[in-house]
XYZ file of C-alpha atoms in Angstrom:
687
model
C 37.438 -66.346 54.292
C 40.850 -64.726 54.753
C 42.354 -67.968 56.138
C 41.174 -69.981 53.131
C 42.561 -67.324 50.791
C 46.009 -67.536 52.414
C 45.938 -71.341 52.083
C 45.027 -71.035 48.404
C 47.753 -68.451 47.733
C 50.378 -70.512 49.575
C 49.409 -73.688 47.684
C 49.432 -71.776 44.390
C 53.002 -70.639 45.079
C 54.096 -74.214 45.829
C 52.532 -75.603 42.661
C 54.013 -72.814 40.561
C 57.491 -73.790 41.760
C 56.938 -77.491 41.064
C 54.595 -77.713 38.101
C 53.734 -74.116 37.167
C 50.044 -74.600 37.961
C 47.771 -71.656 37.297
C 45.505 -70.341 40.045
C 42.676 -72.450 38.576
C 44.799 -75.617 38.604
C 45.985 -74.965 42.147
C 42.415 -74.391 43.356
C 41.480 -77.939 42.386
C 44.724 -79.715 43.265
C 44.779 -78.883 46.961
C 42.673 -79.828 49.937
C 41.102 -76.571 51.097
C 40.535 -76.173 54.811
C 38.012 -73.433 55.403
C 38.039 -72.300 58.968
C 35.067 -70.876 60.846
C 35.246 -67.131 61.327
C 33.031 -64.207 62.119
C 31.911 -63.481 58.582
C 28.195 -63.086 57.973
C 26.359 -66.122 56.578
C 25.225 -64.997 53.122
C 23.023 -68.055 52.521
C 23.247 -70.768 49.880
C 24.342 -69.337 46.517
C 24.317 -65.897 48.147
C 20.536 -65.984 48.758
C 20.238 -64.350 52.229
C 17.093 -66.249 53.227
C 18.843 -69.600 52.803
C 21.220 -69.327 55.748
C 19.051 -71.933 57.503
C 16.533 -74.619 56.442
C 13.601 -72.447 57.542
C 14.693 -69.892 54.973
C 13.193 -72.001 52.205
C 9.736 -71.102 53.471
C 10.694 -67.416 53.453
C 12.085 -67.644 49.909
C 9.003 -69.550 48.771
C 6.566 -67.007 50.222
C 8.531 -64.159 48.637
C 8.425 -65.895 45.231
C 4.698 -66.595 45.538
C 3.927 -62.969 46.409
C 5.868 -61.830 43.364
C 4.128 -64.458 41.244
C 0.713 -63.233 42.382
C 1.600 -59.673 41.363
C 2.925 -60.803 37.954
C -0.139 -62.939 37.235
C -2.332 -59.902 37.869
C -0.175 -57.757 35.566
C -0.196 -60.386 32.801
C -3.983 -60.687 32.962
C -4.714 -56.950 32.960
C -2.020 -55.441 30.719
C -2.905 -54.977 27.037
C -1.209 -57.683 24.930
C 2.250 -56.652 23.654
C 5.935 -57.467 24.187
C 5.558 -56.650 27.896
C 3.173 -59.625 28.167
C 5.963 -62.003 27.112
C 8.410 -60.314 29.492
C 5.916 -60.653 32.327
C 5.404 -64.353 31.652
C 9.170 -64.854 31.636
C 9.586 -62.875 34.845
C 6.856 -65.012 36.412
C 8.670 -68.169 35.332
C 11.977 -66.771 36.593
C 10.659 -65.858 40.047
C 9.413 -69.417 40.594
C 12.346 -71.191 38.907
C 14.944 -69.364 40.992
C 13.497 -70.982 44.100
C 12.363 -74.308 42.624
C 15.583 -75.031 40.691
C 17.771 -74.203 43.666
C 15.620 -76.375 45.928
C 15.654 -79.180 43.376
C 19.444 -79.307 43.675
C 19.670 -78.890 47.439
C 17.176 -81.700 48.082
C 19.634 -84.215 46.587
C 23.036 -82.676 47.339
C 23.022 -81.023 50.751
C 24.645 -83.121 53.492
C 22.229 -81.763 56.118
C 18.947 -83.703 56.230
C 17.024 -80.643 57.475
C 18.101 -78.645 54.441
C 17.191 -81.554 52.127
C 13.745 -81.954 53.679
C 13.017 -78.205 53.579
C 14.086 -78.120 49.923
C 11.904 -81.136 49.114
C 8.833 -79.462 50.634
C 9.582 -76.302 48.672
C 9.796 -78.273 45.414
C 6.402 -79.832 46.065
C 4.807 -76.494 46.987
C 6.209 -74.616 43.986
C 5.308 -77.536 41.710
C 1.711 -77.366 42.897
C 1.583 -73.647 42.148
C 3.016 -74.184 38.667
C 0.380 -76.828 37.929
C -2.337 -74.360 38.933
C -0.824 -71.604 36.799
C -0.709 -73.947 33.797
C -4.479 -74.339 34.094
C -5.241 -70.685 34.902
C -7.783 -69.719 32.244
C -7.373 -65.949 32.671
C -3.597 -66.190 32.393
C -3.859 -68.320 29.278
C -6.416 -65.969 27.740
C -3.984 -63.037 27.947
C -1.374 -65.035 26.021
C -3.936 -66.360 23.558
C -5.099 -62.814 22.849
C -1.522 -61.840 22.088
C -0.892 -64.771 19.730
C -4.174 -64.257 17.846
C -3.611 -60.536 17.261
C -1.718 -60.271 13.952
C -0.976 -56.584 14.419
C 0.604 -57.173 17.834
C 2.450 -60.271 16.626
C 4.038 -58.218 13.870
C 5.671 -56.020 16.517
C 7.361 -58.978 18.242
C 10.817 -60.166 17.258
C 11.342 -63.920 16.565
C 12.637 -64.629 20.093
C 9.627 -63.060 21.808
C 7.225 -64.836 19.477
C 8.875 -68.234 20.043
C 8.880 -67.818 23.826
C 5.189 -66.861 23.744
C 4.458 -69.997 21.699
C 6.428 -72.155 24.154
C 4.454 -70.779 27.086
C 1.248 -71.518 25.186
C 2.456 -75.076 24.582
C 2.806 -75.486 28.359
C -0.815 -74.409 28.752
C -2.011 -76.749 26.026
C -0.329 -79.895 27.343
C -1.879 -79.139 30.729
C -5.338 -79.256 29.145
C -6.145 -75.543 29.168
C -8.363 -75.828 26.060
C -10.497 -78.530 27.677
C -13.795 -77.953 29.402
C -13.695 -77.688 33.179
C -14.315 -81.366 33.929
C -11.638 -82.547 31.507
C -9.260 -79.893 32.739
C -9.677 -81.179 36.277
C -9.010 -84.659 34.953
C -5.775 -83.452 33.338
C -4.658 -81.939 36.638
C -5.493 -85.195 38.440
C -3.525 -87.190 35.858
C -0.493 -84.930 36.317
C -0.645 -85.395 40.081
C -0.976 -89.151 39.634
C 2.018 -89.183 37.273
C 4.196 -87.511 39.896
C 3.264 -90.199 42.418
C 3.784 -93.044 39.938
C 7.143 -91.653 38.804
C 8.314 -91.412 42.407
C 7.125 -94.954 43.128
C 8.813 -96.364 40.017
C 12.138 -94.609 40.640
C 12.236 -95.766 44.257
C 11.271 -99.341 43.394
C 13.723 -99.569 40.503
C 16.651 -98.978 42.855
C 15.716 -101.526 45.512
C 17.704 -104.789 45.672
C 16.150 -108.194 45.140
C 16.654 -110.876 47.755
C 16.692 -114.703 47.616
C 17.306 -117.483 50.087
C 21.069 -118.015 50.189
C 20.533 -121.735 49.480
C 19.515 -120.756 45.938
C 23.131 -119.771 45.210
C 26.157 -122.093 45.155
C 28.304 -121.698 48.271
C 31.380 -120.576 46.356
C 29.730 -117.393 45.006
C 27.595 -116.308 47.980
C 30.419 -114.170 49.358
C 30.202 -111.998 46.213
C 26.899 -110.573 47.434
C 25.522 -108.960 50.570
C 24.148 -111.572 52.999
C 21.499 -110.668 55.578
C 20.792 -113.710 57.714
C 19.520 -116.402 55.382
C 18.869 -113.967 52.554
C 21.221 -112.787 49.831
C 20.700 -109.171 48.749
C 21.544 -108.385 45.113
C 21.458 -104.702 44.245
C 23.142 -104.634 40.844
C 24.205 -106.596 37.774
C 27.859 -107.239 38.789
C 28.582 -106.728 35.092
C 32.348 -106.432 35.586
C 32.773 -109.658 37.587
C 35.163 -112.132 35.920
C 33.054 -114.976 37.319
C 30.388 -115.887 34.772
C 28.213 -117.572 37.387
C 28.209 -114.392 39.500
C 27.173 -112.303 36.492
C 24.443 -114.773 35.545
C 23.068 -115.005 39.092
C 23.074 -111.230 39.518
C 21.343 -110.718 36.163
C 18.584 -113.266 36.818
C 17.934 -112.266 40.426
C 18.313 -108.478 40.169
C 16.066 -108.410 37.098
C 13.503 -110.898 38.420
C 10.025 -109.378 37.891
C 8.439 -107.477 40.755
C 4.658 -107.674 40.348
C 3.969 -104.396 42.137
C 6.518 -102.521 40.052
C 5.197 -104.046 36.817
C 1.750 -102.713 37.718
C 3.263 -99.323 38.565
C 4.989 -99.132 35.152
C 1.776 -100.169 33.370
C -0.129 -97.434 35.182
C 2.573 -94.853 34.502
C 2.574 -95.549 30.764
C -1.231 -95.702 30.606
C -1.503 -92.452 32.541
C 0.941 -90.715 30.189
C -0.975 -91.947 27.161
C -4.324 -90.875 28.590
C -2.983 -87.407 29.384
C -1.471 -87.026 25.917
C -4.646 -88.070 24.098
C -6.750 -85.919 26.406
C -4.889 -82.821 25.196
C -5.018 -83.820 21.540
C -1.967 -85.998 20.742
C -1.875 -89.473 19.213
C 0.447 -90.714 21.923
C 2.757 -89.531 24.662
C 5.669 -89.864 22.242
C 3.986 -87.448 19.807
C 3.567 -84.946 22.633
C 7.105 -85.386 23.972
C 8.772 -84.943 20.580
C 7.090 -81.699 19.603
C 9.778 -79.034 19.193
C 12.689 -81.494 19.044
C 15.051 -82.129 16.144
C 13.300 -85.433 15.452
C 9.783 -83.924 15.752
C 7.871 -87.244 15.422
C 8.071 -90.851 16.691
C 8.099 -92.016 13.069
C 11.323 -90.088 12.454
C 12.920 -91.554 15.573
C 12.043 -95.139 14.632
C 13.254 -94.514 11.080
C 16.558 -93.276 12.515
C 16.917 -96.292 14.832
C 15.939 -98.810 12.143
C 18.280 -97.363 9.532
C 21.136 -97.234 12.035
C 20.511 -100.876 12.960
C 20.698 -101.878 9.293
C 23.938 -99.944 8.766
C 25.517 -101.494 11.861
C 24.348 -105.055 11.223
C 27.636 -106.467 9.880
C 29.740 -104.559 12.402
C 27.553 -105.681 15.304
C 27.773 -109.320 14.161
C 31.587 -109.064 14.089
C 31.594 -107.631 17.608
C 29.443 -110.456 18.968
C 31.659 -112.944 17.132
C 34.700 -111.491 18.924
C 32.859 -111.831 22.227
C 32.029 -115.490 21.495
C 35.658 -116.226 20.699
C 36.791 -114.524 23.892
C 34.225 -116.473 25.904
C 35.393 -119.798 24.418
C 38.930 -118.985 25.546
C 38.065 -117.933 29.073
C 34.836 -119.698 30.105
C 34.051 -123.342 30.622
C 30.299 -123.299 31.206
C 28.450 -121.753 28.273
C 30.128 -120.461 25.122
C 27.055 -118.564 23.911
C 27.208 -114.826 24.603
C 24.411 -113.794 26.964
C 23.242 -110.329 28.000
C 25.167 -110.562 31.273
C 28.389 -111.083 29.278
C 28.297 -107.990 27.063
C 29.986 -105.427 29.310
C 32.527 -107.865 30.749
C 33.603 -109.388 27.434
C 33.865 -105.956 25.760
C 36.175 -104.841 28.557
C 38.180 -108.084 28.407
C 38.752 -107.700 24.660
C 39.880 -104.095 25.128
C 42.323 -105.166 27.829
C 43.697 -108.013 25.715
C 44.170 -105.880 22.599
C 45.363 -102.624 24.161
C 46.145 -103.267 27.847
C 44.610 -99.935 28.809
C 44.859 -99.637 32.592
C 43.430 -96.570 34.314
C 46.326 -96.562 36.772
C 48.724 -95.817 33.891
C 46.802 -92.666 32.930
C 45.642 -91.234 36.269
C 48.983 -89.686 37.367
C 48.835 -87.502 34.229
C 45.254 -86.444 34.874
C 45.232 -84.507 38.126
C 41.984 -82.588 38.430
C 43.880 -79.300 38.519
C 45.658 -80.161 35.268
C 42.342 -81.044 33.613
C 40.788 -77.765 34.745
C 43.796 -75.922 33.341
C 43.256 -77.780 30.076
C 39.618 -76.740 29.938
C 40.590 -73.179 30.782
C 43.158 -73.129 27.982
C 40.737 -74.669 25.480
C 37.932 -72.213 26.232
C 40.336 -69.267 26.135
C 41.649 -70.278 22.732
C 38.308 -71.302 21.264
C 35.846 -68.842 22.790
C 37.803 -66.085 24.511
C 36.458 -67.281 27.855
C 38.455 -68.090 30.992
C 37.904 -69.193 34.599
C 38.704 -67.297 37.766
C 38.744 -69.215 41.054
C 36.853 -67.380 43.806
C 36.538 -67.979 47.530
C 32.903 -68.685 48.453
C 31.592 -66.604 51.329
C 30.360 -68.085 54.587
C 27.226 -70.181 53.999
C 27.369 -69.799 50.219
C 28.191 -73.457 49.563
C 26.718 -76.640 51.026
C 30.036 -78.437 51.525
C 33.536 -77.142 52.263
C 35.045 -78.955 49.290
C 32.907 -77.099 46.711
C 34.903 -74.771 44.444
C 33.488 -71.642 42.827
C 34.476 -70.435 39.371
C 33.678 -67.106 37.775
C 33.416 -67.416 33.990
C 34.815 -64.325 32.299
C 34.908 -63.272 28.643
C 37.975 -61.361 27.483
C 35.914 -58.393 26.233
C 32.385 -58.899 27.606
C 33.396 -59.415 31.232
C 31.700 -61.683 33.759
C 29.347 -64.235 32.167
C 28.231 -66.271 35.184
C 29.259 -68.702 37.917
C 29.936 -72.439 38.062
C 29.922 -74.163 41.454
C 32.045 -77.314 41.216
C 30.831 -80.049 43.574
C 33.348 -82.599 42.339
C 34.405 -84.799 45.259
C 32.855 -87.883 46.796
C 31.345 -87.653 50.260
C 28.966 -89.811 52.318
C 25.316 -89.753 51.137
C 26.175 -87.716 48.043
C 24.479 -89.122 44.891
C 26.938 -91.073 42.771
C 26.078 -89.369 39.511
C 27.496 -86.794 37.141
C 25.031 -83.947 36.616
C 24.589 -80.343 35.528
C 22.061 -78.281 37.494
C 20.744 -74.864 36.499
C 20.368 -72.816 39.671
C 19.548 -69.506 38.002
C 18.940 -68.864 34.340
C 20.266 -65.903 32.426
C 17.871 -63.190 31.269
C 17.841 -59.533 30.299
C 16.173 -57.573 33.105
C 14.047 -54.444 32.773
C 16.917 -52.157 33.810
C 19.064 -53.478 30.960
C 21.317 -55.493 33.279
C 21.791 -59.162 32.407
C 20.907 -61.646 35.151
C 23.989 -63.855 35.295
C 23.454 -67.611 35.040
C 24.486 -69.847 37.937
C 25.002 -73.589 37.579
C 26.355 -76.524 39.566
C 28.426 -79.353 38.153
C 28.272 -82.438 40.346
C 30.787 -85.270 39.859
C 32.042 -88.177 41.977
C 35.831 -87.771 41.976
C 38.398 -88.818 44.586
C 39.290 -85.891 46.829
C 42.865 -84.585 47.067
C 44.701 -86.136 49.982
C 47.769 -84.577 51.543
C 50.396 -84.206 48.829
C 48.401 -86.186 46.283
C 45.884 -84.265 44.158
C 42.658 -85.755 42.865
C 43.762 -88.153 40.102
C 41.223 -88.967 37.386
C 40.741 -92.030 35.230
C 40.258 -91.446 31.490
C 36.518 -92.052 31.948
C 36.396 -89.374 34.653
C 38.201 -86.929 32.367
C 35.652 -87.583 29.630
C 32.786 -87.053 32.098
C 34.359 -83.814 33.329
C 34.623 -82.467 29.777
C 31.052 -83.665 29.047
C 29.523 -81.864 32.020
C 31.603 -78.763 31.354
C 30.021 -78.707 27.883
C 26.633 -78.306 29.578
C 28.017 -75.581 31.846
C 29.412 -73.543 28.963
C 26.098 -73.900 27.132
C 24.507 -72.266 30.184
C 27.191 -69.581 30.436
C 27.144 -68.615 26.746
C 23.413 -68.934 26.103
C 22.829 -65.185 26.304
C 19.097 -65.218 25.708
C 16.749 -62.397 26.580
C 14.375 -64.829 28.307
C 15.334 -67.299 31.044
C 12.590 -69.677 29.906
C 14.893 -70.651 27.009
C 18.304 -69.994 28.545
C 21.261 -72.356 28.040
C 20.293 -76.012 28.308
C 16.567 -75.193 28.399
C 16.121 -76.465 24.878
C 15.017 -79.698 23.231
C 16.619 -82.783 24.789
C 18.059 -84.070 21.523
C 19.906 -80.751 21.090
C 20.835 -80.165 24.747
C 23.314 -83.048 24.694
C 25.176 -81.799 21.598
C 27.548 -79.348 23.375
C 28.408 -81.900 26.064
C 29.028 -84.763 23.633
C 31.110 -82.459 21.427
C 33.396 -81.840 24.403
C 34.165 -85.588 24.512
C 35.819 -85.257 21.100
C 38.093 -82.521 22.445
C 38.911 -84.707 25.461
C 40.142 -87.472 23.129
C 42.267 -85.319 20.833
C 45.976 -85.410 21.640
C 46.449 -81.811 20.484
C 44.109 -80.776 23.290
C 45.210 -83.373 25.840
C 48.902 -82.577 25.358
C 48.240 -79.021 26.552
C 47.517 -80.182 30.096
C 48.124 -83.915 30.715
C 51.380 -84.144 32.608
C 52.569 -86.260 35.508
C 51.630 -84.592 38.778
C 55.037 -85.437 40.328
C 57.539 -85.194 37.475
C 55.810 -82.859 35.027
C 56.362 -85.441 32.270
C 53.784 -85.088 29.442
C 51.417 -87.935 28.653
C 52.871 -89.873 25.675
C 50.869 -89.567 22.471
C 50.940 -93.349 22.047
C 48.915 -93.780 25.239
C 46.223 -91.405 23.982
C 46.094 -93.183 20.611
C 45.812 -96.545 22.328
C 43.017 -95.238 24.556
C 41.060 -93.873 21.569
C 41.453 -97.118 19.665
C 40.324 -99.170 22.657
C 37.082 -97.179 22.899
C 36.080 -98.419 19.465
C 36.451 -102.103 20.352
C 32.939 -103.603 20.289
C 31.547 -100.083 19.810
C 29.008 -101.270 17.236
C 27.536 -103.738 19.730
C 27.550 -101.042 22.428
C 25.734 -98.668 20.077
C 23.251 -101.381 19.180
C 22.448 -101.806 22.859
C 21.649 -98.081 23.054
C 19.457 -98.421 19.964
C 17.529 -101.208 21.693
C 16.961 -99.022 24.772
C 15.807 -96.114 22.588
C 13.439 -98.308 20.548
C 11.964 -99.820 23.707
C 11.371 -96.323 25.089
C 9.599 -95.296 21.867
C 7.302 -98.312 21.761
C 6.408 -97.985 25.436
C 5.350 -94.374 24.834
C 3.689 -94.931 21.478
C 0.173 -96.148 20.882
C -0.926 -98.889 23.336
C 0.240 -102.380 22.327
C -2.283 -104.248 24.512
C 0.402 -106.647 25.700
C 2.763 -106.733 28.661
C 5.816 -104.507 28.964
C 7.883 -107.699 29.229
C 6.507 -109.063 25.950
C 7.382 -105.724 24.316
C 10.854 -105.942 25.838
C 11.354 -109.437 24.403
C 10.188 -108.333 20.938
C 12.375 -105.200 20.878
C 15.377 -107.120 22.177
C 15.075 -109.685 19.391
C 14.655 -106.984 16.765
C 17.159 -104.381 17.907
C 19.811 -106.035 20.058
C 21.122 -109.421 18.998
C 21.462 -111.164 22.356
C 18.597 -113.358 23.586
C 15.934 -112.372 26.086
C 16.368 -114.236 29.392
C 13.206 -115.922 30.693
C 11.725 -114.479 33.901
C 13.611 -111.196 33.755
C 12.205 -107.679 33.485
C 15.044 -105.313 32.661
C 12.530 -102.534 32.005
C 11.941 -102.257 35.762
C 15.534 -101.004 36.142
C 15.273 -98.565 33.209
C 15.061 -95.383 35.291
C 15.456 -93.161 32.212
C 11.840 -94.014 31.378
C 10.850 -91.381 33.937
C 13.120 -88.467 33.063
C 13.601 -89.221 29.361
C 10.214 -90.671 28.424
C 10.147 -91.031 24.594
C 13.456 -89.118 24.395
C 16.130 -91.704 25.173
C 17.107 -91.632 21.488
C 18.471 -88.129 22.175
C 21.893 -89.447 23.161
C 22.369 -91.088 19.761
C 21.031 -88.155 17.762
C 23.065 -85.640 19.753
C 26.191 -87.729 19.209
C 25.503 -87.755 15.469
C 25.267 -83.945 15.388
C 28.350 -83.566 17.583
C 30.267 -85.901 15.271
C 29.334 -83.818 12.232
C 30.282 -80.564 13.984
C 33.608 -82.013 15.141
C 34.637 -83.404 11.763
C 33.535 -80.417 9.729
C 34.555 -77.615 12.054
C 37.212 -78.703 14.570
C 38.990 -81.826 13.347
C 41.573 -79.838 11.375
C 42.225 -77.441 14.248
C 40.553 -77.949 17.655
C 41.636 -74.432 18.714
C 40.230 -72.646 15.649
C 38.883 -69.347 17.019
C 36.788 -68.574 13.947
C 34.984 -71.898 14.309
C 34.681 -71.351 18.052
C 32.981 -68.021 17.445
C 30.672 -69.588 14.865
C 29.861 -72.363 17.350
C 28.930 -69.811 19.990
C 26.992 -67.621 17.538
C 25.052 -70.418 15.822
C 24.561 -73.032 18.564
C 25.401 -71.962 22.117
C 24.012 -68.432 22.189
C 20.367 -69.251 21.517
C 19.487 -71.804 24.214
C 15.973 -72.875 23.281
C 14.977 -69.576 21.647
C 15.575 -70.997 18.172
C 14.450 -74.175 16.427
C 17.180 -76.772 17.098
C 17.531 -77.819 13.473
C 18.028 -74.189 12.465
C 20.943 -73.980 14.883
C 22.451 -77.153 13.446
C 22.003 -75.796 9.918
C 23.677 -72.538 10.915
C 26.698 -74.412 12.221
C 27.022 -76.988 9.430
C 25.695 -74.640 6.737
C 23.319 -77.349 5.566
C 20.295 -79.205 6.948
C 21.322 -82.796 7.765
C 19.027 -85.699 6.879
C 18.359 -88.829 8.905
C 20.827 -90.597 6.595
C 23.438 -87.964 7.517
C 22.858 -88.641 11.216
C 23.281 -92.380 10.678
C 26.387 -91.970 8.523
C 27.999 -89.711 11.143
C 27.644 -92.408 13.796
C 28.945 -95.111 11.475
C 31.967 -92.994 10.514
C 32.822 -92.691 14.207
C 32.731 -96.459 14.629
C 34.819 -97.062 11.515
C 37.499 -94.484 12.308
C 39.855 -97.083 13.742
C 38.153 -100.290 12.640
C 41.494 -101.628 11.410
C 42.626 -101.902 15.022
C 40.000 -104.580 15.686
C 41.163 -106.937 12.939
């Protein structure tokens, strides 16, 4: 990659003359052109087998051979600390292939690579299901956990990891007799099929005869012959009729998908009760901060009560805005919420993304993150040139994460730019988890951050909107959790912890992204070097709180719906439950003949855990206000944050980590109050 290195060095020199960019800033503010050369193809992420799609089969077979050896060792070795290490090594050998394949199947531009990765995911998943019902393997762990003398020799981390592995066995039905165990396996297989069917169906457009729509709005949608295809809610359209039509047609019930959702929820409940839980929600919440569905509903109900007056004021503002701008119906409807909130923000603060973007070049933002992490945690980035075949697209950047005294901590691959067929989503993927290996060397974590940013073009770098900046900081919070989670076992490394804790580091980063003391360190005009005025940051922060109570209430409604769906069976339709939850937890009326739940894709990945966003935000708010509000660069607090929250991954009870950071155990009332304080911070600006 000598040619690419010369390009990077030349660009760095140019930027240093103009804007004094660091090497990290320059790496992201130029359009790299990697030229083919004679270097050896090292394979994706440096895995030699993955220089071609067929290599996935080679990597899979290698992992399965190692897994077979480790299963034998776990089943025959006398129970002690080595048993836990063997289980973790077994998990690691499979995860290193499965996690990598799980990313490649959605991100690689080559269909052959995606298909090979997809097959690998299925094959490894099948093996994992079999291992989770392997009686001999479970017996070796059970023997360990039931031997008090052996348990006394284990440290807390080893004991917790052993218990987590046992939990995996239990929810797979390992304690059941053979017939019930087979039933549990069949239910798990069925759930995979139903989840796939629901996710695919939830993203398909709905179509109607074009005569159903007035002529003057048909052009707003995709027309295929005599049919109009509607694939979204058009929530930002200024035309009320367009929003209403999109809402009613896109959310019109699909009978097949309703049946699929019913079966998915019933299957989850049957599996949960089969292995001894009252409901799927009870099973899903074990080991989380919330612990039980009752606690979650208490949290959501109390938050609704505290927000009631604020939410009413927000909807009143929306009604007044609608009276001024709409002639048809002055009542605020669900299809109005997003548009009217945005319109009120624009009217009160005139916050236009185009005003901010020139100050937020991607390189500048990466410099800002680098500066923040250096000050707060003693950690900095080093841009590296990927080797031939190491990355899946030429515009992927590679960062080494280095600690000032500890050295190299791991690698972040930054897949930040839009390209055809790339998923339009912001995600953090663990490719390889950190763990302490037998030779005493630490296996360095490897992650990918995937965003959808505009690529640099000629002399213009990638310019970010404020929302993109916030997303970048959010995802980088996940990445640093992975980098700094220095656990002995990869089974609990980094973000492999309870969902309602995993979002805390990423949400906390959003507070840093909104603080002018942090923003002023990097936000400067990419052409003139002029710093972003503080007044613009203040205005942006104030605008975010406009209608924020109503926005929060909408999230509460989603979380409550998720809980009820995964609680004990209601013996009524999912649409009837939707209507009831919407009336109780939202404030805007249910629209007849709509089924929003069929577009609620988080039901698959976050089943019974959608509340996690709200609870994580509450914890992040408390950490920010108590520990970083006075000084966002406070190194002592940064070290405490790493020591108490980031370092442990999932090896420690989440509430113990929160208590260590806050030096007290927060109550549900504390969580609620933290969210309300956030909403009230600039309430005066809405009057």
